[in-house]
Amino acid sequence: DTEVTQTPKHLVMGMTNKKSLKCEQHMGHRAMYWYKQKAKKPPELMFVYSYEKLSINESVPSRFSPECPNSSLLNLHLHALQPEDSALYLCASSQESWEQPQHFGDGTRLSIL
Amino acid sequence: TQLLEQSPQFLSIQEGENLTVYCNSSSVFSSLQWYRQEPGEGPVLLVTVVTGGEVKKLKRLTFQFGDARKDSSLHITAAQPGDTGLYLCAGVKKGTYKYIFGTGTRLKVLA
């Protein structure tokens, strides 16, 4: 069982919908990450939060909006997504910013109609 | 430009065979991690290598970090169907902040 929990596991939404992905960890980690993974490709970094503050945004379109309400939770708010945004969205955490190893959740498989 | 190139991209072998996966870069890395990812799941950490020339063993898996910390290898002895998955190396290039993944090696072990 993964120590990083992501919900929902699957999400299908239209291009005009607003939805949120959720991630939770209780390992006391202070860095949390969002990655996007397309089929048969490695994960690509989207955002990094360190001590609940956004420290890195890898030029992600504004239709993706991250939020870190507290040290255990990380959300990704979605609005007006495009079909090419369909992918597996992975959350990860590590003890300190960029300190390895990173612990990954099982991801949310997102499909945009 | 992909900083971490893995080879081979795909590998299909019979149970009991040995194999080696390579992770190469022209850049120095502070450390490298190896992950295995199975369908429908997130990557699971296998090992971290930190010191140049370091060798780590995890049951039938042997990991090596190159002397110059620019490359790494994963050797699997007597592969089993349970070893099937996507193998990813990853790390932070020395002097940067960005954590990057290798191009991945998709392994299938046939019973």
PDB file of C-alpha atoms in Angstrom:
ATOM      1  CA  ASP A   1       0.000   0.000   0.000  1.00  0.00           C
ATOM      2  CA  THR A   2       1.242   3.450  -0.916  1.00  0.00           C
ATOM      3  CA  GLU A   3       1.717   6.013   1.844  1.00  0.00           C
ATOM      4  CA  VAL A   4       0.603   8.774  -0.518  1.00  0.00           C
ATOM      5  CA  THR A   5      -3.121   8.616  -1.210  1.00  0.00           C
ATOM      6  CA  GLN A   6      -4.665  10.137  -4.302  1.00  0.00           C
ATOM      7  CA  THR A   7      -8.345  10.588  -5.085  1.00  0.00           C
ATOM      8  CA  PRO A   8     -10.155   9.989  -7.290  1.00  0.00           C
ATOM      9  CA  LYS A   9      -8.434   7.070  -9.002  1.00  0.00           C
ATOM     10  CA  HIS A  10     -10.185   7.829 -12.286  1.00  0.00           C
ATOM     11  CA  LEU A  11     -11.819  11.023 -13.519  1.00  0.00           C
ATOM     12  CA  VAL A  12     -13.669  11.769 -16.743  1.00  0.00           C
ATOM     13  CA  MET A  13     -14.631  15.373 -17.369  1.00  0.00           C
ATOM     14  CA  GLY A  14     -15.737  17.669 -20.123  1.00  0.00           C
ATOM     15  CA  MET A  15     -13.731  20.643 -21.263  1.00  0.00           C
ATOM     16  CA  THR A  16     -16.012  23.089 -19.450  1.00  0.00           C
ATOM     17  CA  ASN A  17     -16.063  21.281 -16.111  1.00  0.00           C
ATOM     18  CA  LYS A  18     -14.275  22.244 -12.927  1.00  0.00           C
ATOM     19  CA  LYS A  19     -12.861  19.419 -10.833  1.00  0.00           C
ATOM     20  CA  SER A  20     -10.110  18.853  -8.269  1.00  0.00           C
ATOM     21  CA  LEU A  21      -7.552  16.138  -7.681  1.00  0.00           C
ATOM     22  CA  LYS A  22      -6.566  15.433  -4.094  1.00  0.00           C
ATOM     23  CA  CYS A  23      -3.405  14.075  -2.525  1.00  0.00           C
ATOM     24  CA  GLU A  24      -2.699  13.254   1.106  1.00  0.00           C
ATOM     25  CA  GLN A  25       0.387  12.045   2.991  1.00  0.00           C
ATOM     26  CA  HIS A  26       0.936  11.516   6.709  1.00  0.00           C
ATOM     27  CA  MET A  27       4.670  10.874   6.703  1.00  0.00           C
ATOM     28  CA  GLY A  28       5.520  14.367   7.925  1.00  0.00           C
ATOM     29  CA  HIS A  29       7.061  15.224   4.570  1.00  0.00           C
ATOM     30  CA  ARG A  30       7.428  18.954   3.893  1.00  0.00           C
ATOM     31  CA  ALA A  31       7.778  18.798   0.098  1.00  0.00           C
ATOM     32  CA  MET A  32       5.002  17.719  -2.229  1.00  0.00           C
ATOM     33  CA  TYR A  33       4.906  17.437  -5.993  1.00  0.00           C
ATOM     34  CA  TRP A  34       2.533  17.122  -8.925  1.00  0.00           C
ATOM     35  CA  TYR A  35       3.631  15.228 -12.018  1.00  0.00           C
ATOM     36  CA  LYS A  36       1.929  14.527 -15.332  1.00  0.00           C
ATOM     37  CA  GLN A  37       2.584  11.225 -17.073  1.00  0.00           C
ATOM     38  CA  LYS A  38       1.451  10.453 -20.614  1.00  0.00           C
ATOM     39  CA  ALA A  39       1.180   6.861 -21.782  1.00  0.00           C
ATOM     40  CA  LYS A  40       4.532   5.090 -22.129  1.00  0.00           C
ATOM     41  CA  LYS A  41       6.431   8.225 -21.082  1.00  0.00           C
ATOM     42  CA  PRO A  42       8.258   9.134 -17.862  1.00  0.00           C
ATOM     43  CA  PRO A  43       6.627  11.525 -15.370  1.00  0.00           C
ATOM     44  CA  GLU A  44       7.080  15.246 -16.025  1.00  0.00           C
ATOM     45  CA  LEU A  45       7.263  17.668 -13.121  1.00  0.00           C
ATOM     46  CA  MET A  46       4.482  20.268 -12.892  1.00  0.00           C
ATOM     47  CA  PHE A  47       4.639  21.876  -9.441  1.00  0.00           C
ATOM     48  CA  VAL A  48       6.661  21.691  -6.237  1.00  0.00           C
ATOM     49  CA  TYR A  49       5.460  22.820  -2.830  1.00  0.00           C
ATOM     50  CA  SER A  50       7.941  23.279  -0.022  1.00  0.00           C
ATOM     51  CA  TYR A  51       6.664  24.005   3.468  1.00  0.00           C
ATOM     52  CA  GLU A  52       3.223  24.686   2.012  1.00  0.00           C
ATOM     53  CA  LYS A  53       4.530  27.336  -0.365  1.00  0.00           C
ATOM     54  CA  LEU A  54       4.714  26.982  -4.129  1.00  0.00           C
ATOM     55  CA  SER A  55       8.395  26.904  -4.954  1.00  0.00           C
ATOM     56  CA  ILE A  56       8.427  25.644  -8.530  1.00  0.00           C
ATOM     57  CA  ASN A  57       5.951  25.980 -11.390  1.00  0.00           C
ATOM     58  CA  GLU A  58       7.290  24.324 -14.529  1.00  0.00           C
ATOM     59  CA  SER A  59       5.477  26.737 -16.880  1.00  0.00           C
ATOM     60  CA  VAL A  60       2.216  24.879 -16.427  1.00  0.00           C
ATOM     61  CA  PRO A  61      -0.881  26.437 -18.100  1.00  0.00           C
ATOM     62  CA  SER A  62      -3.154  28.369 -15.745  1.00  0.00           C
ATOM     63  CA  ARG A  63      -5.996  25.902 -16.314  1.00  0.00           C
ATOM     64  CA  PHE A  64      -4.099  23.833 -13.700  1.00  0.00           C
ATOM     65  CA  SER A  65      -4.138  25.497 -10.290  1.00  0.00           C
ATOM     66  CA  PRO A  66      -2.343  23.860  -7.353  1.00  0.00           C
ATOM     67  CA  GLU A  67      -3.179  24.419  -3.703  1.00  0.00           C
ATOM     68  CA  CYS A  68      -1.570  23.244  -0.487  1.00  0.00           C
ATOM     69  CA  PRO A  69      -4.060  23.786   2.378  1.00  0.00           C
ATOM     70  CA  ASN A  70      -1.712  22.232   4.957  1.00  0.00           C
ATOM     71  CA  SER A  71       1.429  20.140   5.163  1.00  0.00           C
ATOM     72  CA  SER A  72      -0.455  16.882   4.560  1.00  0.00           C
ATOM     73  CA  LEU A  73      -2.698  17.887   1.685  1.00  0.00           C
ATOM     74  CA  LEU A  74      -2.111  18.897  -1.899  1.00  0.00           C
ATOM     75  CA  ASN A  75      -4.845  19.699  -4.405  1.00  0.00           C
ATOM     76  CA  LEU A  76      -4.827  20.292  -8.130  1.00  0.00           C
ATOM     77  CA  HIS A  77      -7.773  22.325  -9.383  1.00  0.00           C
ATOM     78  CA  LEU A  78      -8.743  21.779 -13.000  1.00  0.00           C
ATOM     79  CA  HIS A  79     -10.733  24.119 -15.217  1.00  0.00           C
ATOM     80  CA  ALA A  80     -11.300  24.333 -18.959  1.00  0.00           C
ATOM     81  CA  LEU A  81      -8.934  21.476 -19.733  1.00  0.00           C
ATOM     82  CA  GLN A  82      -8.103  20.316 -23.243  1.00  0.00           C
ATOM     83  CA  PRO A  83      -8.169  16.742 -24.600  1.00  0.00           C
ATOM     84  CA  GLU A  84      -4.357  16.719 -24.646  1.00  0.00           C
ATOM     85  CA  ASP A  85      -4.425  17.117 -20.849  1.00  0.00           C
ATOM     86  CA  SER A  86      -5.644  13.529 -20.570  1.00  0.00           C
ATOM     87  CA  ALA A  87      -2.936  11.695 -18.621  1.00  0.00           C
ATOM     88  CA  LEU A  88      -2.019  10.068 -15.333  1.00  0.00           C
ATOM     89  CA  TYR A  89      -1.487  12.734 -12.669  1.00  0.00           C
ATOM     90  CA  LEU A  90       0.905  11.644  -9.942  1.00  0.00           C
ATOM     91  CA  CYS A  91       1.432  13.185  -6.542  1.00  0.00           C
ATOM     92  CA  ALA A  92       4.668  12.625  -4.645  1.00  0.00           C
ATOM     93  CA  SER A  93       6.232  13.738  -1.393  1.00  0.00           C
ATOM     94  CA  SER A  94       9.690  13.837   0.129  1.00  0.00           C
ATOM     95  CA  GLN A  95      11.089  14.798   3.492  1.00  0.00           C
ATOM     96  CA  GLU A  96      12.559  18.119   2.391  1.00  0.00           C
ATOM     97  CA  SER A  97      12.454  19.962  -0.885  1.00  0.00           C
ATOM     98  CA  TRP A  98      14.385  17.955  -3.485  1.00  0.00           C
ATOM     99  CA  GLU A  99      15.626  15.528  -0.858  1.00  0.00           C
ATOM    100  CA  GLN A 100      15.260  12.112  -2.332  1.00  0.00           C
ATOM    101  CA  PRO A 101      13.635   9.607  -2.264  1.00  0.00           C
ATOM    102  CA  GLN A 102      10.213  10.658  -3.424  1.00  0.00           C
ATOM    103  CA  HIS A 103       7.196   8.619  -2.446  1.00  0.00           C
ATOM    104  CA  PHE A 104       4.522   8.435  -5.114  1.00  0.00           C
ATOM    105  CA  GLY A 105       0.798   7.896  -4.995  1.00  0.00           C
ATOM    106  CA  ASP A 106      -0.884   5.618  -7.524  1.00  0.00           C
ATOM    107  CA  GLY A 107      -2.154   8.580  -9.496  1.00  0.00           C
ATOM    108  CA  THR A 108      -5.417   9.842 -10.931  1.00  0.00           C
ATOM    109  CA  ARG A 109      -6.125   8.796 -14.496  1.00  0.00           C
ATOM    110  CA  LEU A 110      -7.769  11.799 -16.087  1.00  0.00           C
ATOM    111  CA  SER A 111      -9.710  11.692 -19.350  1.00  0.00           C
ATOM    112  CA  ILE A 112     -10.955  14.886 -20.997  1.00  0.00           C
ATOM    113  CA  LEU A 113     -13.859  14.464 -23.392  1.00  0.00           C
TER     114      LEU A 113
ATOM    115  CA  THR B   1      17.228  17.461 -24.868  1.00  0.00           C
ATOM    116  CA  GLN B   2      16.754  14.462 -22.595  1.00  0.00           C
ATOM    117  CA  LEU B   3      19.353  14.551 -19.829  1.00  0.00           C
ATOM    118  CA  LEU B   4      18.913  10.935 -18.781  1.00  0.00           C
ATOM    119  CA  GLU B   5      18.849   8.366 -21.567  1.00  0.00           C
ATOM    120  CA  GLN B   6      17.930   4.809 -20.764  1.00  0.00           C
ATOM    121  CA  SER B   7      18.643   1.751 -22.864  1.00  0.00           C
ATOM    122  CA  PRO B   8      17.170  -0.418 -24.024  1.00  0.00           C
ATOM    123  CA  GLN B   9      13.741   1.186 -24.395  1.00  0.00           C
ATOM    124  CA  PHE B  10      11.990  -2.185 -24.492  1.00  0.00           C
ATOM    125  CA  LEU B  11      13.095  -5.631 -23.406  1.00  0.00           C
ATOM    126  CA  SER B  12      11.213  -8.916 -23.581  1.00  0.00           C
ATOM    127  CA  ILE B  13      12.976 -11.923 -22.090  1.00  0.00           C
ATOM    128  CA  GLN B  14      12.271 -15.400 -20.793  1.00  0.00           C
ATOM    129  CA  GLU B  15      12.064 -16.200 -17.109  1.00  0.00           C
ATOM    130  CA  GLY B  16      15.489 -17.068 -15.714  1.00  0.00           C
ATOM    131  CA  GLU B  17      17.490 -14.845 -18.063  1.00  0.00           C
ATOM    132  CA  ASN B  18      19.757 -12.034 -16.914  1.00  0.00           C
ATOM    133  CA  LEU B  19      19.526  -8.440 -18.135  1.00  0.00           C
ATOM    134  CA  THR B  20      21.103  -5.024 -17.707  1.00  0.00           C
ATOM    135  CA  VAL B  21      19.437  -1.630 -18.057  1.00  0.00           C
ATOM    136  CA  TYR B  22      21.544   1.478 -18.546  1.00  0.00           C
ATOM    137  CA  CYS B  23      20.943   5.085 -17.544  1.00  0.00           C
ATOM    138  CA  ASN B  24      23.351   7.534 -19.169  1.00  0.00           C
ATOM    139  CA  SER B  25      23.982  11.260 -19.064  1.00  0.00           C
ATOM    140  CA  SER B  26      26.668  13.732 -20.071  1.00  0.00           C
ATOM    141  CA  SER B  27      25.978  15.589 -16.817  1.00  0.00           C
ATOM    142  CA  VAL B  28      26.991  14.867 -13.241  1.00  0.00           C
ATOM    143  CA  PHE B  29      24.228  13.938 -10.824  1.00  0.00           C
ATOM    144  CA  SER B  30      24.319  14.386  -7.057  1.00  0.00           C
ATOM    145  CA  SER B  31      22.532  11.059  -6.704  1.00  0.00           C
ATOM    146  CA  LEU B  32      20.360   8.801  -8.795  1.00  0.00           C
ATOM    147  CA  GLN B  33      17.284   6.832  -7.926  1.00  0.00           C
ATOM    148  CA  TRP B  34      15.809   3.782  -9.640  1.00  0.00           C
ATOM    149  CA  TYR B  35      12.057   3.222  -9.616  1.00  0.00           C
ATOM    150  CA  ARG B  36       9.788   0.486 -10.943  1.00  0.00           C
ATOM    151  CA  GLN B  37       6.315   1.380 -12.113  1.00  0.00           C
ATOM    152  CA  GLU B  38       3.585  -1.150 -12.814  1.00  0.00           C
ATOM    153  CA  PRO B  39       0.447  -0.390 -14.845  1.00  0.00           C
ATOM    154  CA  GLY B  40      -2.105   1.615 -12.888  1.00  0.00           C
ATOM    155  CA  GLU B  41       0.338   2.452 -10.120  1.00  0.00           C
ATOM    156  CA  GLY B  42       2.830   5.145  -9.248  1.00  0.00           C
ATOM    157  CA  PRO B  43       6.611   4.619  -9.386  1.00  0.00           C
ATOM    158  CA  VAL B  44       8.021   2.704  -6.415  1.00  0.00           C
ATOM    159  CA  LEU B  45      11.528   3.521  -5.246  1.00  0.00           C
ATOM    160  CA  LEU B  46      14.009   0.645  -5.543  1.00  0.00           C
ATOM    161  CA  VAL B  47      17.300   2.267  -4.559  1.00  0.00           C
ATOM    162  CA  THR B  48      19.284   5.498  -4.232  1.00  0.00           C
ATOM    163  CA  VAL B  49      22.952   5.633  -5.254  1.00  0.00           C
ATOM    164  CA  VAL B  50      25.043   8.543  -4.072  1.00  0.00           C
ATOM    165  CA  THR B  51      28.761   7.794  -4.238  1.00  0.00           C
ATOM    166  CA  GLY B  52      30.651   7.361  -7.505  1.00  0.00           C
ATOM    167  CA  GLY B  53      31.436   3.682  -8.050  1.00  0.00           C
ATOM    168  CA  GLU B  54      28.846   2.606  -5.490  1.00  0.00           C
ATOM    169  CA  VAL B  55      27.251  -0.823  -5.895  1.00  0.00           C
ATOM    170  CA  LYS B  56      24.027  -1.736  -4.128  1.00  0.00           C
ATOM    171  CA  LYS B  57      22.235  -5.068  -4.127  1.00  0.00           C
ATOM    172  CA  LEU B  58      18.550  -5.673  -3.576  1.00  0.00           C
ATOM    173  CA  LYS B  59      17.951  -9.445  -3.765  1.00  0.00           C
ATOM    174  CA  ARG B  60      18.396 -10.276  -7.489  1.00  0.00           C
ATOM    175  CA  LEU B  61      18.854  -6.619  -8.473  1.00  0.00           C
ATOM    176  CA  THR B  62      22.306  -4.994  -8.561  1.00  0.00           C
ATOM    177  CA  PHE B  63      22.648  -1.241  -9.017  1.00  0.00           C
ATOM    178  CA  GLN B  64      25.844   0.574  -9.880  1.00  0.00           C
ATOM    179  CA  PHE B  65      26.646   4.298  -9.998  1.00  0.00           C
ATOM    180  CA  GLY B  66      29.392   5.284 -12.406  1.00  0.00           C
ATOM    181  CA  ASP B  67      32.684   6.567 -11.029  1.00  0.00           C
ATOM    182  CA  ALA B  68      32.025  10.032 -12.503  1.00  0.00           C
ATOM    183  CA  ARG B  69      28.372   9.996 -11.341  1.00  0.00           C
ATOM    184  CA  LYS B  70      27.138  10.453 -14.904  1.00  0.00           C
ATOM    185  CA  ASP B  71      25.657   7.011 -15.426  1.00  0.00           C
ATOM    186  CA  SER B  72      24.114   4.070 -13.651  1.00  0.00           C
ATOM    187  CA  SER B  73      23.123   0.502 -14.401  1.00  0.00           C
ATOM    188  CA  LEU B  74      20.609  -1.997 -13.103  1.00  0.00           C
ATOM    189  CA  HIS B  75      21.348  -5.700 -13.483  1.00  0.00           C
ATOM    190  CA  ILE B  76      18.683  -8.316 -12.832  1.00  0.00           C
ATOM    191  CA  THR B  77      19.744 -11.921 -12.296  1.00  0.00           C
ATOM    192  CA  ALA B  78      17.349 -14.773 -13.103  1.00  0.00           C
ATOM    193  CA  ALA B  79      14.456 -12.505 -14.052  1.00  0.00           C
ATOM    194  CA  GLN B  80      10.972 -13.467 -12.945  1.00  0.00           C
ATOM    195  CA  PRO B  81       7.551 -12.453 -14.324  1.00  0.00           C
ATOM    196  CA  GLY B  82       7.089 -10.293 -11.215  1.00  0.00           C
ATOM    197  CA  ASP B  83       9.977  -8.111 -12.453  1.00  0.00           C
ATOM    198  CA  THR B  84       7.818  -6.947 -15.363  1.00  0.00           C
ATOM    199  CA  GLY B  85       7.297  -3.185 -15.374  1.00  0.00           C
ATOM    200  CA  LEU B  86       8.637   0.201 -16.378  1.00  0.00           C
ATOM    201  CA  TYR B  87      12.059   0.926 -14.891  1.00  0.00           C
ATOM    202  CA  LEU B  88      12.946   4.583 -14.423  1.00  0.00           C
ATOM    203  CA  CYS B  89      16.127   6.244 -13.305  1.00  0.00           C
ATOM    204  CA  ALA B  90      15.833   9.779 -11.918  1.00  0.00           C
ATOM    205  CA  GLY B  91      17.858  12.445 -10.217  1.00  0.00           C
ATOM    206  CA  VAL B  92      18.835  16.074  -9.839  1.00  0.00           C
ATOM    207  CA  LYS B  93      21.608  17.331 -12.092  1.00  0.00           C
ATOM    208  CA  LYS B  94      24.375  18.805  -9.944  1.00  0.00           C
ATOM    209  CA  GLY B  95      23.991  22.572  -9.704  1.00  0.00           C
ATOM    210  CA  THR B  96      20.282  22.589 -10.628  1.00  0.00           C
ATOM    211  CA  TYR B  97      17.038  22.140  -8.765  1.00  0.00           C
ATOM    212  CA  LYS B  98      15.083  20.103 -11.255  1.00  0.00           C
ATOM    213  CA  TYR B  99      14.303  16.443 -10.592  1.00  0.00           C
ATOM    214  CA  ILE B 100      14.150  14.620 -13.898  1.00  0.00           C
ATOM    215  CA  PHE B 101      13.284  11.119 -14.969  1.00  0.00           C
ATOM    216  CA  GLY B 102      15.073   8.980 -17.508  1.00  0.00           C
ATOM    217  CA  THR B 103      13.388   7.911 -20.728  1.00  0.00           C
ATOM    218  CA  GLY B 104      12.342   4.589 -19.182  1.00  0.00           C
ATOM    219  CA  THR B 105      12.876   0.910 -19.945  1.00  0.00           C
ATOM    220  CA  ARG B 106       9.836  -1.276 -20.358  1.00  0.00           C
ATOM    221  CA  LEU B 107      10.642  -4.852 -19.273  1.00  0.00           C
ATOM    222  CA  LYS B 108       8.481  -7.889 -19.889  1.00  0.00           C
ATOM    223  CA  VAL B 109       9.486 -11.241 -18.426  1.00  0.00           C
ATOM    224  CA  LEU B 110       7.704 -14.208 -19.954  1.00  0.00           C
ATOM    225  CA  ALA B 111       6.946 -17.302 -17.888  1.00  0.00           C
TER     226      ALA B 111
END
